[in-house]
Coordinates of N, CA and C in Angstrom, one line a residue:
M525 N 12.2 82.8 144.4 CA 13.9 82.5 144.5 C 14.1 82.3 143.2
T526 N 15.0 82.7 142.6 CA 15.3 82.2 141.5 C 15.9 80.8 141.3
C527 N 16.3 80.5 140.2 CA 16.7 79.0 140.0 C 18.1 78.8 140.9
A528 N 19.1 79.8 140.4 CA 20.4 80.0 141.0 C 20.0 79.9 142.4
V529 N 19.6 80.5 143.1 CA 19.4 80.8 144.5 C 19.0 79.5 145.1
Y530 N 18.1 78.6 144.8 CA 17.4 77.9 145.1 C 18.7 76.7 144.7
E531 N 19.2 76.9 143.5 CA 19.9 74.9 144.0 C 21.6 75.5 144.4
R532 N 21.5 76.9 144.5 CA 22.8 77.1 145.7 C 22.4 76.9 147.1
V533 N 21.0 77.2 147.3 CA 20.5 76.8 148.5 C 20.6 74.9 149.1
G534 N 19.9 74.6 148.1 CA 20.5 72.7 148.1 C 21.2 72.6 147.9
L535 N 22.2 72.9 147.5 CA 24.2 72.5 147.8 C 24.2 72.7 148.8
A536 N 23.8 74.1 149.4 CA 24.7 74.0 150.8 C 23.8 72.9 152.2
Y537 N 22.7 72.7 152.1 CA 21.9 71.9 152.4 C 22.9 70.4 152.2
D538 N 22.7 70.1 150.8 CA 23.9 68.8 150.4 C 25.2 68.7 151.8
L539 N 26.1 69.8 151.4 CA 27.3 69.9 152.0 C 26.9 69.9 153.6
A540 N 25.8 70.7 154.6 CA 25.6 71.0 155.4 C 25.2 69.0 155.9
R541 N 24.5 68.5 155.4 CA 23.9 67.3 155.8 C 25.5 66.2 155.3
L542 N 26.2 66.4 154.5 CA 27.4 65.9 154.7 C 28.3 65.7 155.9
G543 N 28.6 67.4 156.5 CA 28.5 67.4 157.5 C 29.8 68.0 157.7
I544 N 29.3 69.5 156.8 CA 30.6 70.8 157.0 C 29.4 71.9 157.6
E545 N 30.1 72.4 158.5 CA 29.9 73.5 159.4 C 30.0 74.9 159.3
A546 N 29.3 76.0 159.8 CA 30.1 76.9 159.8 C 30.7 77.2 160.3
G547 N 32.1 78.2 160.2 CA 33.7 78.4 160.8 C 34.3 77.0 160.0
D548 N 34.1 76.3 159.3 CA 35.2 75.4 159.2 C 36.1 76.0 157.8
V549 N 37.2 75.1 157.8 CA 38.3 75.1 156.8 C 38.2 73.9 156.0
V550 N 38.1 74.5 154.8 CA 38.1 73.3 153.8 C 38.3 73.3 152.5
L551 N 39.2 71.9 152.3 CA 39.8 71.9 151.4 C 39.1 71.2 150.2
V552 N 38.8 71.8 148.8 CA 37.9 70.7 148.3 C 38.9 70.7 146.8
H553 N 38.3 69.1 146.6 CA 39.1 68.5 145.2 C 37.6 68.4 144.5
A554 N 37.2 68.6 143.1 CA 36.1 68.9 142.4 C 36.5 68.6 141.1
A555 N 36.0 67.4 140.4 CA 35.9 67.4 139.0 C 34.4 67.7 138.3
L556 N 34.2 68.7 137.8 CA 32.2 68.9 137.6 C 32.5 68.6 136.9
G557 N 33.2 68.3 135.7 CA 32.4 67.8 134.6 C 31.6 66.6 134.3
G558 N 30.7 67.0 133.6 CA 29.2 65.5 133.5 C 28.4 65.3 134.6
T559 N 28.7 66.7 135.9 CA 27.9 66.2 137.0 C 26.5 66.9 136.7
G560 N 26.5 68.2 135.7 CA 25.3 68.9 135.7 C 26.0 70.4 136.9
L561 N 26.6 70.2 137.7 CA 26.8 71.6 138.5 C 27.8 72.5 137.8
G562 N 27.4 73.7 138.2 CA 28.1 74.9 137.4 C 29.3 75.1 138.8
A563 N 30.3 75.6 138.2 CA 31.2 76.2 139.0 C 31.4 76.9 140.1
A564 N 30.4 78.4 139.8 CA 29.9 79.0 140.3 C 29.3 79.2 141.5
I565 N 28.1 78.3 141.4 CA 27.0 77.5 141.8 C 28.0 76.5 143.5
V566 N 28.5 76.0 143.1 CA 29.3 75.0 143.8 C 30.1 76.2 144.3
R567 N 30.5 77.0 144.2 CA 31.6 77.9 144.8 C 30.5 78.7 145.9
D568 N 29.2 79.1 145.7 CA 28.9 80.1 146.4 C 28.1 79.1 147.4
A569 N 27.9 77.8 147.3 CA 27.4 77.2 148.3 C 28.0 76.8 149.4
L570 N 29.8 76.6 149.0 CA 30.6 76.2 149.9 C 30.6 77.0 151.0
L571 N 30.8 79.0 150.1 CA 30.4 79.8 150.9 C 29.6 80.2 151.9
T572 N 28.3 79.4 151.6 CA 27.1 79.1 152.1 C 27.5 78.6 153.1
A573 N 27.7 77.5 152.9 CA 27.9 76.5 154.2 C 28.9 76.5 155.4
V574 N 30.2 77.1 154.5 CA 31.0 77.5 156.0 C 30.8 78.8 156.5
G575 N 29.9 79.7 156.1 CA 29.2 80.8 156.6 C 30.7 82.2 156.5
P576 N 30.4 82.8 157.5 CA 31.6 84.1 157.3 C 32.7 84.0 158.0
D577 N 32.4 83.0 159.0 CA 34.4 82.7 159.4 C 34.9 81.5 159.2
G578 N 34.2 80.7 157.9 CA 34.9 79.7 157.5 C 36.1 80.0 156.3
T579 N 36.2 79.6 155.5 CA 37.3 79.0 154.5 C 37.2 78.0 153.6
V580 N 37.7 78.6 152.5 CA 36.9 77.7 151.2 C 38.4 77.7 150.3
V581 N 39.3 76.4 150.5 CA 40.6 76.4 150.0 C 40.4 75.5 148.9
V582 N 40.8 75.8 147.8 CA 41.1 75.0 146.6 C 42.4 75.2 146.1
P583 N 42.8 73.6 145.2 CA 44.5 73.4 144.5 C 44.2 74.7 143.3
A584 N 45.6 75.3 143.0 CA 45.7 76.1 142.2 C 47.1 75.9 141.2
F585 N 47.3 74.7 141.1 CA 48.3 74.3 140.8 C 48.6 74.7 139.0
T586 N 50.0 74.6 138.7 CA 50.5 74.8 137.3 C 51.2 74.0 137.0
A587 N 51.1 73.6 136.1 CA 52.5 72.8 135.4 C 52.7 73.5 133.7
E588 N 52.1 74.5 133.0 CA 52.5 74.7 132.2 C 53.4 75.5 132.0
N589 N 54.4 75.9 132.9 CA 55.1 76.8 133.3 C 56.5 76.1 133.6
S590 N 56.8 74.4 133.5 CA 57.7 74.1 134.3 C 58.8 73.0 133.1
D591 N 59.8 72.7 133.0 CA 60.1 71.9 131.7 C 60.5 70.4 132.2
T592 N 60.0 70.6 134.2 CA 60.4 69.6 134.6 C 59.8 68.6 134.8
S593 N 58.5 69.2 134.5 CA 56.9 68.3 134.8 C 56.8 67.3 133.9
T594 N 55.7 66.5 134.6 CA 55.3 65.2 133.0 C 54.9 65.9 132.0
A595 N 54.0 67.1 132.6 CA 52.5 67.8 131.4 C 53.7 68.4 130.2
Y596 N 54.9 68.6 130.6 CA 56.0 69.3 129.9 C 56.5 67.9 128.6
L597 N 57.1 67.3 129.5 CA 57.6 66.1 128.8 C 56.8 65.6 127.8
R598 N 55.1 65.3 128.5 CA 53.9 65.1 126.9 C 54.3 65.7 125.8
R599 N 54.0 66.9 126.5 CA 54.4 68.0 125.0 C 55.4 67.8 124.5
V600 N 56.3 68.2 124.6 CA 57.8 67.7 123.7 C 58.0 66.3 123.2
T601 N 57.2 65.1 123.4 CA 57.3 63.8 122.9 C 57.2 63.9 121.5
G602 N 58.3 63.5 120.9 CA 58.2 63.5 119.5 C 58.4 65.0 118.7
M603 N 59.0 65.9 119.5 CA 59.6 67.3 118.9 C 61.2 67.1 118.6
T604 N 61.4 67.9 117.6 CA 62.9 67.7 117.3 C 63.4 69.1 118.6
P605 N 64.7 68.7 118.7 CA 65.6 69.5 119.7 C 65.0 71.1 119.2
T606 N 65.3 71.5 118.5 CA 64.7 73.0 117.9 C 63.5 72.9 118.4
Q607 N 62.6 72.4 117.7 CA 61.1 72.6 118.5 C 61.0 72.7 119.6
A608 N 61.4 71.6 120.5 CA 61.3 71.9 122.0 C 62.0 73.1 122.6
A609 N 63.1 73.6 122.2 CA 63.5 74.3 122.5 C 62.6 75.8 122.2
A610 N 61.9 75.9 120.9 CA 61.3 76.7 120.9 C 60.0 76.6 121.7
F611 N 59.5 75.7 122.1 CA 58.4 75.5 122.7 C 58.4 76.0 124.3
R612 N 59.9 75.7 124.7 CA 60.2 76.5 126.1 C 60.4 77.5 126.0
A613 N 60.9 78.3 125.0 CA 61.1 80.2 125.2 C 60.0 80.5 125.7
E614 N 58.8 80.0 124.4 CA 57.6 80.1 124.7 C 56.4 79.9 125.8
M615 N 57.1 79.0 126.9 CA 56.5 79.1 127.9 C 56.0 79.9 128.9
P616 N 55.0 80.3 129.0 CA 53.9 81.5 130.3 C 55.2 81.2 131.4
A617 N 55.1 82.7 131.8 CA 56.5 82.7 133.4 C 54.8 82.5 134.2
F618 N 55.1 82.3 135.6 CA 54.0 82.2 136.6 C 54.2 83.5 137.0
D619 N 52.8 83.8 137.1 CA 52.6 85.3 137.8 C 50.9 84.7 138.7
P620 N 51.5 85.1 140.0 CA 50.0 84.3 140.7 C 48.8 85.3 140.7
A621 N 49.3 86.8 140.2 CA 47.6 87.1 140.0 C 46.9 87.1 138.9
T622 N 47.9 86.6 138.0 CA 47.0 85.7 136.6 C 46.8 84.5 136.1
T623 N 48.2 83.7 136.5 CA 48.2 82.8 135.8 C 47.2 81.5 135.9
P624 N 46.3 81.1 135.0 CA 45.2 80.3 135.3 C 45.3 79.2 136.1
C625 N 44.4 78.3 136.8 CA 45.0 76.8 136.9 C 43.7 75.8 136.2
T626 N 43.9 76.1 135.0 CA 42.4 75.5 134.4 C 43.2 73.6 134.9
G627 N 44.4 73.5 134.8 CA 44.4 71.7 134.9 C 44.2 71.0 136.4
V628 N 43.4 72.3 137.0 CA 43.0 71.3 138.2 C 41.6 71.7 138.8
G629 N 40.6 72.1 137.5 CA 39.3 72.1 137.1 C 38.8 73.0 137.5
R630 N 37.4 73.1 137.0 CA 36.6 74.3 136.3 C 36.7 74.9 138.2
L631 N 36.2 74.0 138.8 CA 35.9 74.8 140.4 C 37.0 75.6 140.8
A632 N 38.3 75.1 141.0 CA 39.7 76.0 141.0 C 39.8 77.4 140.6
E633 N 39.4 77.0 139.3 CA 39.8 77.8 138.6 C 38.6 79.4 138.8
C634 N 37.4 78.9 138.8 CA 36.0 79.8 139.3 C 36.7 80.3 140.5
L635 N 37.3 80.4 141.7 CA 37.1 80.4 143.0 C 39.0 81.5 142.8
R636 N 39.7 80.9 142.0 CA 41.0 81.5 142.2 C 40.5 83.0 141.3
S637 N 39.8 82.8 140.4 CA 39.5 84.5 139.8 C 38.7 85.3 140.2
T638 N 37.5 84.7 141.4 CA 36.7 85.2 142.2 C 37.4 86.8 143.0
P639 N 37.2 88.2 142.6 CA 37.2 89.2 143.1 C 37.5 89.1 144.8
G640 N 38.5 88.9 145.9 CA 38.5 89.1 146.9 C 39.6 87.7 147.2
A641 N 39.7 86.3 145.9 CA 40.4 85.3 146.7 C 41.7 85.6 146.8
V642 N 42.5 84.5 147.7 CA 43.9 84.9 148.3 C 45.0 83.9 147.0
R643 N 45.5 84.1 146.6 CA 46.8 82.6 146.4 C 48.2 83.1 146.9
S644 N 48.0 81.6 147.3 CA 50.1 81.5 147.7 C 50.9 81.8 146.6
A645 N 52.3 81.7 146.6 CA 53.1 82.6 145.9 C 53.7 81.1 145.2
H646 N 53.6 80.0 145.1 CA 54.7 78.7 144.6 C 54.2 78.7 143.1
P647 N 55.0 78.7 142.2 CA 54.8 78.9 141.0 C 54.2 77.7 140.3
Q648 N 54.5 76.6 141.1 CA 54.1 75.6 140.7 C 53.0 75.0 141.2
V649 N 52.8 74.5 142.7 CA 51.9 74.1 143.9 C 51.1 75.0 145.0
S650 N 50.8 76.2 144.1 CA 49.8 77.3 144.8 C 48.2 76.8 145.0
F651 N 47.7 77.6 145.8 CA 46.7 77.3 147.0 C 45.7 78.4 146.2
A652 N 44.4 79.1 146.3 CA 43.7 80.0 146.3 C 42.7 79.7 147.2
A653 N 42.0 80.8 147.7 CA 41.6 80.5 148.8 C 40.3 82.1 149.3
L654 N 39.4 81.5 149.9 CA 38.2 82.4 150.0 C 37.5 82.2 151.4
G655 N 37.5 83.8 152.3 CA 36.6 83.4 153.4 C 38.1 84.3 154.7
S656 N 37.5 84.5 155.9 CA 37.9 84.8 157.0 C 39.7 84.4 157.0
R657 N 39.7 82.9 156.8 CA 41.0 82.9 157.0 C 42.0 82.5 156.3
A658 N 42.0 83.1 154.9 CA 42.4 82.9 153.6 C 44.0 83.0 153.7
A659 N 44.0 84.9 153.9 CA 45.4 85.6 154.1 C 46.5 84.5 154.9
E660 N 45.6 84.4 155.9 CA 46.6 83.8 156.8 C 47.1 82.4 156.7
L661 N 46.2 81.6 156.3 CA 46.5 80.2 155.8 C 47.6 79.8 154.6
L662 N 47.2 81.2 153.4 CA 48.2 81.1 152.2 C 49.3 81.5 152.5
S663 N 49.8 82.4 154.1 CA 50.5 83.6 153.5 C 51.9 82.8 153.0
A664 N 52.4 82.1 153.7 CA 53.6 81.3 153.1 C 53.6 80.4 152.3
H665 N 54.7 80.5 151.7 CA 54.8 79.3 150.7 C 56.1 78.9 149.7
P666 N 57.1 79.1 150.4 CA 58.7 78.8 150.2 C 58.9 77.5 149.2
L667 N 59.6 78.5 147.9 CA 59.9 77.6 146.9 C 60.3 76.4 147.1
E668 N 61.1 75.7 148.0 CA 61.5 74.2 148.1 C 60.8 74.0 149.2
S669 N 59.4 74.1 149.5 CA 58.0 73.6 150.2 C 57.1 73.3 149.6
H670 N 57.0 72.7 148.6 CA 55.5 72.4 147.7 C 54.3 71.7 148.6
F671 N 54.6 70.8 149.4 CA 53.3 70.6 150.2 C 53.9 70.0 151.6
G672 N 55.6 71.1 152.2 CA 55.9 70.3 153.0 C 55.4 71.3 154.6
E673 N 56.0 71.5 155.8 CA 55.5 72.2 157.0 C 55.5 73.1 156.6
D674 N 56.6 74.2 156.0 CA 55.9 75.9 155.8 C 55.2 75.9 154.4
S675 N 54.5 74.9 154.5 CA 53.0 75.3 153.1 C 52.1 75.2 153.3
P676 N 51.3 76.3 152.7 CA 49.6 76.1 153.3 C 49.1 74.9 153.7
L677 N 49.4 73.8 152.9 CA 48.6 72.3 153.1 C 49.3 72.1 154.6
A678 N 50.7 72.4 155.5 CA 51.3 72.2 156.3 C 49.9 73.2 157.5
A679 N 49.8 74.4 157.2 CA 48.5 75.4 157.8 C 47.4 74.5 157.8
L680 N 46.8 74.1 157.1 CA 45.8 73.6 156.9 C 45.5 72.7 158.2
Y681 N 46.6 72.0 157.9 CA 46.7 70.8 159.1 C 46.7 70.9 160.4
R682 N 47.3 72.2 160.7 CA 47.5 72.6 161.9 C 46.3 73.5 162.3
A683 N 45.5 73.9 161.2 CA 44.1 74.5 161.5 C 43.1 73.2 161.7
Q684 N 43.1 71.9 161.7 CA 42.0 71.0 161.7 C 41.0 71.1 160.6
A685 N 41.8 71.6 159.7 CA 40.8 71.7 158.2 C 40.2 70.6 157.8
R686 N 39.7 70.2 157.1 CA 38.5 69.1 156.8 C 38.6 68.9 154.9
V687 N 38.8 68.2 154.6 CA 39.3 67.5 153.0 C 37.8 67.3 152.8
L688 N 37.4 68.0 151.3 CA 35.8 67.5 150.4 C 36.2 66.8 149.2
M689 N 36.2 66.0 149.0 CA 36.0 65.9 147.5 C 34.8 65.2 146.8
I690 N 34.7 65.8 145.5 CA 33.6 66.0 145.0 C 33.8 65.2 143.3
N691 N 33.3 63.9 143.0 CA 33.3 63.3 142.0 C 35.0 63.2 141.8
V692 N 35.8 62.9 142.8 CA 37.0 62.5 142.7 C 37.3 61.6 143.5
G693 N 38.4 60.9 143.3 CA 38.9 59.4 144.3 C 40.4 60.3 144.7
F694 N 40.9 59.2 145.5 CA 41.9 59.9 146.4 C 43.2 59.5 145.8
S695 N 43.2 59.5 144.4 CA 44.7 59.5 143.1 C 45.1 61.2 143.3
V696 N 44.0 61.6 143.9 CA 44.1 63.6 143.6 C 43.9 64.5 145.5
C697 N 44.5 63.2 146.1 CA 44.0 63.7 147.2 C 45.2 64.4 148.0
T698 N 45.5 65.8 147.7 CA 46.7 66.4 147.6 C 47.1 66.1 149.7
A699 N 46.5 66.1 150.4 CA 47.0 66.1 152.0 C 47.8 64.8 152.0
F700 N 47.9 63.2 151.1 CA 48.6 62.8 151.3 C 50.0 63.1 151.1
H701 N 50.2 64.6 150.5 CA 51.8 64.5 149.9 C 52.8 65.5 151.2
L702 N 52.0 65.4 152.2 CA 52.5 65.8 153.5 C 53.2 64.6 154.2
A703 N 52.3 63.9 153.6 CA 52.6 63.0 154.8 C 54.5 62.2 153.7
E704 N 54.6 62.7 152.8 CA 55.4 62.2 152.1 C 56.6 62.9 152.4
Y705 N 56.7 64.3 152.9 CA 57.5 65.0 154.0 C 57.9 64.5 155.2
R706 N 56.9 64.1 156.0 CA 57.1 63.6 157.3 C 57.9 62.6 157.2
V707 N 57.9 61.7 156.4 CA 58.8 60.4 156.1 C 59.8 60.4 155.5
G708 N 60.1 61.2 154.9 CA 61.7 61.5 154.8 C 62.0 61.0 153.2
S709 N 60.9 61.2 152.6 CA 61.1 61.1 151.2 C 62.2 61.5 150.2
P710 N 63.2 61.0 149.5 CA 64.2 61.6 149.0 C 63.5 63.1 148.0
L711 N 65.1 63.6 147.1 CA 64.9 64.8 146.8 C 65.0 64.9 145.4
R712 N 64.5 65.8 144.5 CA 64.6 66.2 143.0 C 65.0 66.9 142.8
S713 N 65.3 67.4 141.8 CA 65.4 69.3 140.9 C 64.0 69.0 140.7
Y714 N 63.3 70.1 140.7 CA 62.3 70.9 140.0 C 62.9 72.5 139.1
R715 N 62.9 72.9 137.8 CA 62.6 73.9 137.3 C 61.7 74.7 136.6
C716 N 61.4 75.9 136.6 CA 59.8 76.6 136.5 C 60.3 78.2 136.1
V717 N 59.4 79.0 135.2 CA 59.6 80.0 134.4 C 58.7 81.1 135.5
V718 N 59.3 81.9 136.0 CA 58.3 82.5 136.9 C 58.5 84.4 136.5
R719 N 57.9 85.0 136.5 CA 58.1 86.6 136.3 C 59.0 87.5 137.3
G720 N 60.3 88.2 136.7 CA 61.6 88.3 137.1 C 60.8 89.7 138.0
T721 N 61.9 90.5 139.2 CA 61.3 91.5 139.4 C 60.7 92.8 138.5
D722 N 61.6 92.5 137.4 CA 61.9 93.5 136.4 C 60.6 93.0 135.6
G723 N 59.9 91.8 135.7 CA 58.9 91.7 134.7 C 58.8 90.9 133.7
R724 N 60.5 90.8 133.6 CA 60.8 89.5 132.4 C 60.8 88.4 133.0
P725 N 60.3 87.1 132.1 CA 60.3 86.2 132.9 C 62.1 85.1 133.1
E726 N 62.2 84.6 133.8 CA 62.9 83.9 134.4 C 62.9 82.8 134.9
W727 N 64.3 81.8 134.3 CA 64.1 80.2 135.4 C 64.4 80.6 136.6
T728 N 63.9 79.3 137.2 CA 64.4 79.1 139.0 C 64.7 77.8 138.8
E729 N 65.9 77.4 139.3 CA 65.6 76.1 139.3 C 66.1 75.8 141.4
Y730 N 65.4 74.5 142.0 CA 65.3 74.1 143.3 C 65.4 72.9 143.6
K731 N 65.5 72.2 144.5 CA 64.9 71.2 145.0 C 64.2 71.0 146.4
D732 N 63.6 69.8 146.1 CA 62.7 69.8 147.0 C 61.7 67.9 147.0
V733 N 60.8 67.3 147.7 CA 60.8 66.0 148.1 C 60.2 65.4 146.5
S734 N 60.8 64.4 145.9 CA 60.1 63.5 144.8 C 58.9 63.3 145.1
L735 N 57.8 64.0 144.6 CA 56.5 63.5 144.8 C 55.9 62.5 144.2
D736 N 55.1 61.3 144.7 CA 54.6 60.5 144.3 C 53.0 59.8 144.2
D737 N 52.2 60.3 144.1 CA 51.2 59.9 143.7 C 50.3 58.2 143.7
S738 N 51.7 57.4 142.9 CA 50.8 56.5 142.3 C 50.2 55.3 143.2
D739 N 50.5 55.4 144.7 CA 49.9 54.5 145.2 C 48.4 55.5 146.5
F740 N 48.5 56.8 145.8 CA 47.2 57.0 146.9 C 46.1 56.3 146.8
E741 N 45.6 56.2 145.8 CA 44.1 55.2 145.7 C 44.8 54.2 146.8
C742 N 45.1 53.3 146.8 CA 45.5 52.1 147.6 C 45.7 52.8 149.3
I743 N 46.3 54.1 149.7 CA 46.4 54.3 150.6 C 44.7 55.6 151.2
G744 N 44.0 55.5 150.6 CA 42.9 56.2 150.4 C 42.0 54.7 150.6
D745 N 42.0 53.8 150.3 CA 41.1 52.7 150.0 C 41.4 51.9 151.8
A746 N 42.8 51.8 152.1 CA 43.2 51.7 153.5 C 42.3 52.4 154.5
F747 N 42.4 53.9 154.1 CA 41.6 55.0 155.3 C 40.6 55.2 155.5
D748 N 39.7 55.0 154.4 CA 38.0 55.0 154.1 C 37.3 53.6 154.8
K749 N 37.9 54.1 156.0 CA 37.5 52.8 156.8 C 36.5 53.5 157.9
G750 N 35.7 54.5 158.0 CA 34.9 55.0 158.9 C 35.7 56.0 159.0
R751 N 36.3 56.7 158.9 CA 37.1 57.8 159.0 C 36.0 58.9 158.2
V752 N 35.3 58.4 156.8 CA 35.2 59.2 155.6 C 33.7 59.1 155.7
Q753 N 33.1 60.7 155.5 CA 31.9 60.4 155.4 C 31.4 60.4 154.0
N754 N 30.9 59.6 153.6 CA 30.2 59.3 152.4 C 28.5 59.9 152.1
G755 N 28.7 61.0 151.2 CA 27.3 61.7 150.9 C 26.8 62.3 149.1
Q756 N 26.4 62.6 149.1 CA 25.4 63.1 147.9 C 25.6 65.3 147.8
V757 N 26.1 65.3 146.9 CA 26.5 66.7 147.0 C 25.5 67.3 145.3
G758 N 24.5 67.6 145.0 CA 23.7 67.6 143.9 C 23.7 66.3 142.9
G759 N 23.3 65.4 143.9 CA 23.6 63.8 143.3 C 25.2 63.9 142.5
T760 N 25.3 64.1 143.0 CA 27.4 64.0 142.8 C 27.6 62.9 143.8
N761 N 28.4 61.8 143.8 CA 29.1 61.1 144.8 C 30.4 62.5 145.4
A762 N 29.9 62.4 147.3 CA 31.0 63.4 147.6 C 31.8 62.8 149.1
R763 N 32.8 63.0 149.3 CA 33.7 62.6 150.1 C 33.9 63.6 151.6
L764 N 34.0 63.5 152.8 CA 34.3 64.7 154.1 C 35.1 63.9 154.9
F765 N 36.7 64.3 155.1 CA 37.1 64.0 156.0 C 38.1 64.9 156.5
S766 N 38.7 64.1 157.8 CA 39.8 65.0 158.6 C 40.9 65.3 157.9
I767 N 41.6 66.6 157.5 CA 42.9 66.2 156.8 C 44.0 65.6 157.8
K768 N 43.9 66.0 159.3 CA 44.6 65.5 160.3 C 44.8 64.0 159.9
E769 N 43.3 63.4 159.9 CA 43.6 62.1 159.9 C 43.9 61.2 158.9
A770 N 44.1 62.2 157.6 CA 44.0 61.7 156.3 C 45.8 61.6 156.5
V771 N 46.6 62.5 157.1 CA 47.6 62.6 157.1 C 48.2 61.9 157.6
D772 N 48.0 61.7 158.9 CA 48.8 60.7 160.0 C 48.4 59.2 159.2
H773 N 47.3 58.9 159.2 CA 47.0 58.0 158.1 C 48.1 57.3 157.3
A774 N 48.5 58.1 156.4 CA 48.8 58.3 155.1 C 50.4 57.5 156.1
V775 N 51.4 58.8 157.0 CA 52.6 58.6 157.4 C 52.7 57.1 157.7
L776 N 51.8 56.7 158.7 CA 51.8 55.3 159.2 C 52.0 54.1 157.5
W777 N 50.9 54.6 156.9 CA 50.7 53.4 155.4 C 52.5 53.7 154.7
M778 N 52.8 54.9 154.9 CA 54.1 55.1 154.3 C 55.2 54.6 154.6
T779 N 55.2 54.6 155.7 CA 56.7 54.2 156.8 C 56.7 52.7 156.7
E780 N 55.1 51.8 156.5 CA 55.6 50.4 156.3 C 55.5 49.8 155.1
K781 N 54.3 51.0 154.0 CA 54.2 50.2 152.7 C 55.5 50.5 152.0
R782 N 55.9 51.5 151.7 CA 56.8 52.1 151.2 C 58.4 52.0 151.1
R783 N 58.8 51.7 152.5 CA 60.1 51.6 152.8 C 60.3 49.7 152.8

């Protein structure tokens, strides 16, 4: 047995011990920097743990093609209007087949770029997946529903998916965003550049829920009371929990606290 195979088997064992079972649909958030874990090894261990009937999903978000994102606003801070306009003109158009998602970690980009991976079409908050239900879960992702009832996140909720977090906290728990739609959060405008039907970049603007993750750690702290399985994956802290329980909890928390 090679070192890579041995490591994959060991990680798959850790995942099973944490509670992942064959046939599971798992949404994974991971920060592998400093853990010593390789993205490809973790990807393969996840696929081994869920088996041929399971599915592994990752966020494949992109902020580099939007001029309403915080990432853009940080980049243009200090620029002159002319410099900012030139920078905006050179921003890459989103292409679901090729646009990388490096801002959400090495595991996400590794899985997104794996042959056979499926990616949803949203130009800002797409998801990527490998497994038997990948195409089904990611088939619909309209522009005006980042994480709403028509998004892959809601499809994961209906599929009784689980959330696995490796070396990250609840501040990045995407599942909580679905609750923002269910409590009737206010709308805001978004704008991004996409690849048009003629292949040329074109800007599109739309309205959707104003997303706010500033209280996600607090929501997670209140949720992590017997409903989260805590353990180790490759010597790194990991959490596993039901996406349905997390969203239902966040709805109650936001209804009470945000209003």
